[in-house]
mmCIF file of C-alpha atoms in Angstrom:
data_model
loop_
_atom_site.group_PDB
_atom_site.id
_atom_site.type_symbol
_atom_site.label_atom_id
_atom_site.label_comp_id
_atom_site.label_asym_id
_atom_site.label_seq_id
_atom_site.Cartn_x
_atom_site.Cartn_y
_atom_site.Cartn_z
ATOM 1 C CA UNK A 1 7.790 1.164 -25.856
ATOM 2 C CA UNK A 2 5.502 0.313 -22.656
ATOM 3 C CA UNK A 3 6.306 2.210 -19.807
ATOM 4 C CA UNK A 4 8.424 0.062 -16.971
ATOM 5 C CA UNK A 5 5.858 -1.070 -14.107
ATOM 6 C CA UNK A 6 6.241 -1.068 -10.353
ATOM 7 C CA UNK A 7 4.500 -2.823 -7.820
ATOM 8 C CA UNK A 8 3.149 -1.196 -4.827
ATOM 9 C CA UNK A 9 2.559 -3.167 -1.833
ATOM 10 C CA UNK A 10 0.775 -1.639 1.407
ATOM 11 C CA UNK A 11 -0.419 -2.926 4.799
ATOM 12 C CA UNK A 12 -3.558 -1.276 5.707
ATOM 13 C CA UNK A 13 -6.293 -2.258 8.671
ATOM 14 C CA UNK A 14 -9.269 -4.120 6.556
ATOM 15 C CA UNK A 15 -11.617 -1.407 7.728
ATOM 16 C CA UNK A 16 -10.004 0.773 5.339
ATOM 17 C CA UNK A 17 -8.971 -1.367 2.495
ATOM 18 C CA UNK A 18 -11.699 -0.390 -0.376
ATOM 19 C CA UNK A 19 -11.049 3.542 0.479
ATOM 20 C CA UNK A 20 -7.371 3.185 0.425
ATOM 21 C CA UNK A 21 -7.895 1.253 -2.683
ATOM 22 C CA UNK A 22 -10.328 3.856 -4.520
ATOM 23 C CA UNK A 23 -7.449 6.437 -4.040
ATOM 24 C CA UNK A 24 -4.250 4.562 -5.580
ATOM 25 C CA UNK A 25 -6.879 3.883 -8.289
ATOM 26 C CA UNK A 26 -8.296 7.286 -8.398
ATOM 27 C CA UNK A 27 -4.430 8.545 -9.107
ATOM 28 C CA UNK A 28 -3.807 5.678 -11.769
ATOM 29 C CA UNK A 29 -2.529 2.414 -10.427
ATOM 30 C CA UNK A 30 -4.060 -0.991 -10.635
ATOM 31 C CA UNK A 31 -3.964 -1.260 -14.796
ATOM 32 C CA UNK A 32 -3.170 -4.652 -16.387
ATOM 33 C CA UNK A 33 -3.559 -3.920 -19.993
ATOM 34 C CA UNK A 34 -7.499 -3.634 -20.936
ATOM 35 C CA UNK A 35 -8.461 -4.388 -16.998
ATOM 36 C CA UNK A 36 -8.415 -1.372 -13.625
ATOM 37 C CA UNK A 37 -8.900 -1.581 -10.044
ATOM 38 C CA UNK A 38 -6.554 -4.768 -10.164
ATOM 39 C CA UNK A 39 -5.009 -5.676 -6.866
ATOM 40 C CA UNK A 40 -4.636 -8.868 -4.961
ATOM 41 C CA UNK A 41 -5.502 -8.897 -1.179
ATOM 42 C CA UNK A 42 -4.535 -11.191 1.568
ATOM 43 C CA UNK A 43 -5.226 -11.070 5.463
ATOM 44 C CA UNK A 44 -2.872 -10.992 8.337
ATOM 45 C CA UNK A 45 -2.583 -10.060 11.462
ATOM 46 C CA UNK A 46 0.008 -6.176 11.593
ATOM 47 C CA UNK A 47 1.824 -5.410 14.906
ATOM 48 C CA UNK A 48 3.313 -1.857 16.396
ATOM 49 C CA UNK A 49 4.393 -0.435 19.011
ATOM 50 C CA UNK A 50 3.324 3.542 19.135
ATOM 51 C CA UNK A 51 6.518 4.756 20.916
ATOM 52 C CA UNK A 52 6.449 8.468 22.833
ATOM 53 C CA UNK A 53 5.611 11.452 19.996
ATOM 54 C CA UNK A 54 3.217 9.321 18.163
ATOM 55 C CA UNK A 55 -0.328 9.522 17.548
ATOM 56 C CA UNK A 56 -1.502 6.468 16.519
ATOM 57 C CA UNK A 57 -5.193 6.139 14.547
ATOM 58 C CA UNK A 58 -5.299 2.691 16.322
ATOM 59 C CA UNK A 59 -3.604 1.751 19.854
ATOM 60 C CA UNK A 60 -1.662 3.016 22.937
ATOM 61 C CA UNK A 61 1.358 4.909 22.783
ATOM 62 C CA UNK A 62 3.592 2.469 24.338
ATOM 63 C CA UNK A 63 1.429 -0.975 24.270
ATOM 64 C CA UNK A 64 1.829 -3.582 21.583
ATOM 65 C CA UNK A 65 -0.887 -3.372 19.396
ATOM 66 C CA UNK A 66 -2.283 -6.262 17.135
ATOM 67 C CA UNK A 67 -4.654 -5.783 13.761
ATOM 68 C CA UNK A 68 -6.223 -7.030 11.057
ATOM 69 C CA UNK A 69 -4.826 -6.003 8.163
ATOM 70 C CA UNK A 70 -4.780 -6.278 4.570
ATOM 71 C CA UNK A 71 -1.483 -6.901 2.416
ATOM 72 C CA UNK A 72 -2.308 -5.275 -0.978
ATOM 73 C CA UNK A 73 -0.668 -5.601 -4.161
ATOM 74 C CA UNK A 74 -0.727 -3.501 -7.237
ATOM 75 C CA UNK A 75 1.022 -2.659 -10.271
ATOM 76 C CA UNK A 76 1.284 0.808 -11.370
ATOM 77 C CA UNK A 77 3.175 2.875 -14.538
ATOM 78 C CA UNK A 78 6.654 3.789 -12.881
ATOM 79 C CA UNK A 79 6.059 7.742 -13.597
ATOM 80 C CA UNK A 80 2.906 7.773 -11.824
ATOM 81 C CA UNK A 81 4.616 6.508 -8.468
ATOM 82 C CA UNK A 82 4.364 10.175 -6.834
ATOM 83 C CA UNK A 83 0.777 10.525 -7.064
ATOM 84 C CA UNK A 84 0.045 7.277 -6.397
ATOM 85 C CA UNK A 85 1.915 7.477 -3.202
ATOM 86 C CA UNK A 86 0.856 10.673 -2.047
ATOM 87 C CA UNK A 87 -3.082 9.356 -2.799
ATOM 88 C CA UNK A 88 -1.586 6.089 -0.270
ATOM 89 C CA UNK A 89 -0.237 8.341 2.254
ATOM 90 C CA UNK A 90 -3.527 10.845 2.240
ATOM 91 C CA UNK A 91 -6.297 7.902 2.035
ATOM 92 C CA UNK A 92 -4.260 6.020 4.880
ATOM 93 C CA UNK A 93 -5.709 6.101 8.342
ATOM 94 C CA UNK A 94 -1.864 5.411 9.754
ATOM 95 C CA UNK A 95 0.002 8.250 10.685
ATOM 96 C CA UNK A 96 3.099 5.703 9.174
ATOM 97 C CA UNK A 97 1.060 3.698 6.697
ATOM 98 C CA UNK A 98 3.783 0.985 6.001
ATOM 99 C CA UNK A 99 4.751 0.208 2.026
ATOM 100 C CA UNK A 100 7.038 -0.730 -0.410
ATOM 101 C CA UNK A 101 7.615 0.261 -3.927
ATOM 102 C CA UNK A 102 9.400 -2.380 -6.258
ATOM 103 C CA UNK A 103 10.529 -1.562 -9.068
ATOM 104 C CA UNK A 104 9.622 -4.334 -11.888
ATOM 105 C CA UNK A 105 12.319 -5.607 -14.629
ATOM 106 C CA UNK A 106 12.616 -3.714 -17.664
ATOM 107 C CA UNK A 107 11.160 -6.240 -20.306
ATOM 108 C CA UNK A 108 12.892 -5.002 -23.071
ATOM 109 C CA UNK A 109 16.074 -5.486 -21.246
ATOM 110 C CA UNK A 110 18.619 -8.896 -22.925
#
């Protein structure tokens, strides 16, 4: 039986992409069968607001702040979510990187 999938999504500034990207590979996402490293990448423009008692990497606590970011997509095995997102969180140059993990259909499921 194959191990269910999730898909990790992440928002990160395109500076930082490929070294975000090394780590959730590093820690074992990114494998489509016989293939690694597989992601898909679009660009986009992220907005925040760093409110009072945050330290942002990028902008003014208080000022609306505009980048350009990556949206990255990624499969990964479901059991190695933890590591993958800790590798996320420590590679990130956010102190709040924003993500989502979805968790795929089971495809042995009726």
């Amino acid at each position: 039986m194959t191990e269910p999938l999730d898909v990790l999504v992440f928002y990160s500034p395109v500076e930082s992409t490929e070294d975000v990207l090394a780590a959730v590979f590093a820690a074992g996402a990114g494998a489509v069968g016989d293939y690694r490293d597989c992601a898909f990448v679009t660009a986009g423009t992220g907005r925040f607001r760093p409110m009072p008692g945050a330290t942002p990497a990028i902008g003014t606590v208080g000022e609306l702040e505009r980048v350009a970011e990556h949206r990255v997509e990624l499969v990964l095995g479901r059991s190695l979510r933890p590591a993958v997102v800790a590798a996320l969180r420590s590679a990130h140059p956010y102190e709040e990187p924003a993500f989502h993990v979805l968790e795929t259909a089971d495809p042995t499921a009726p």
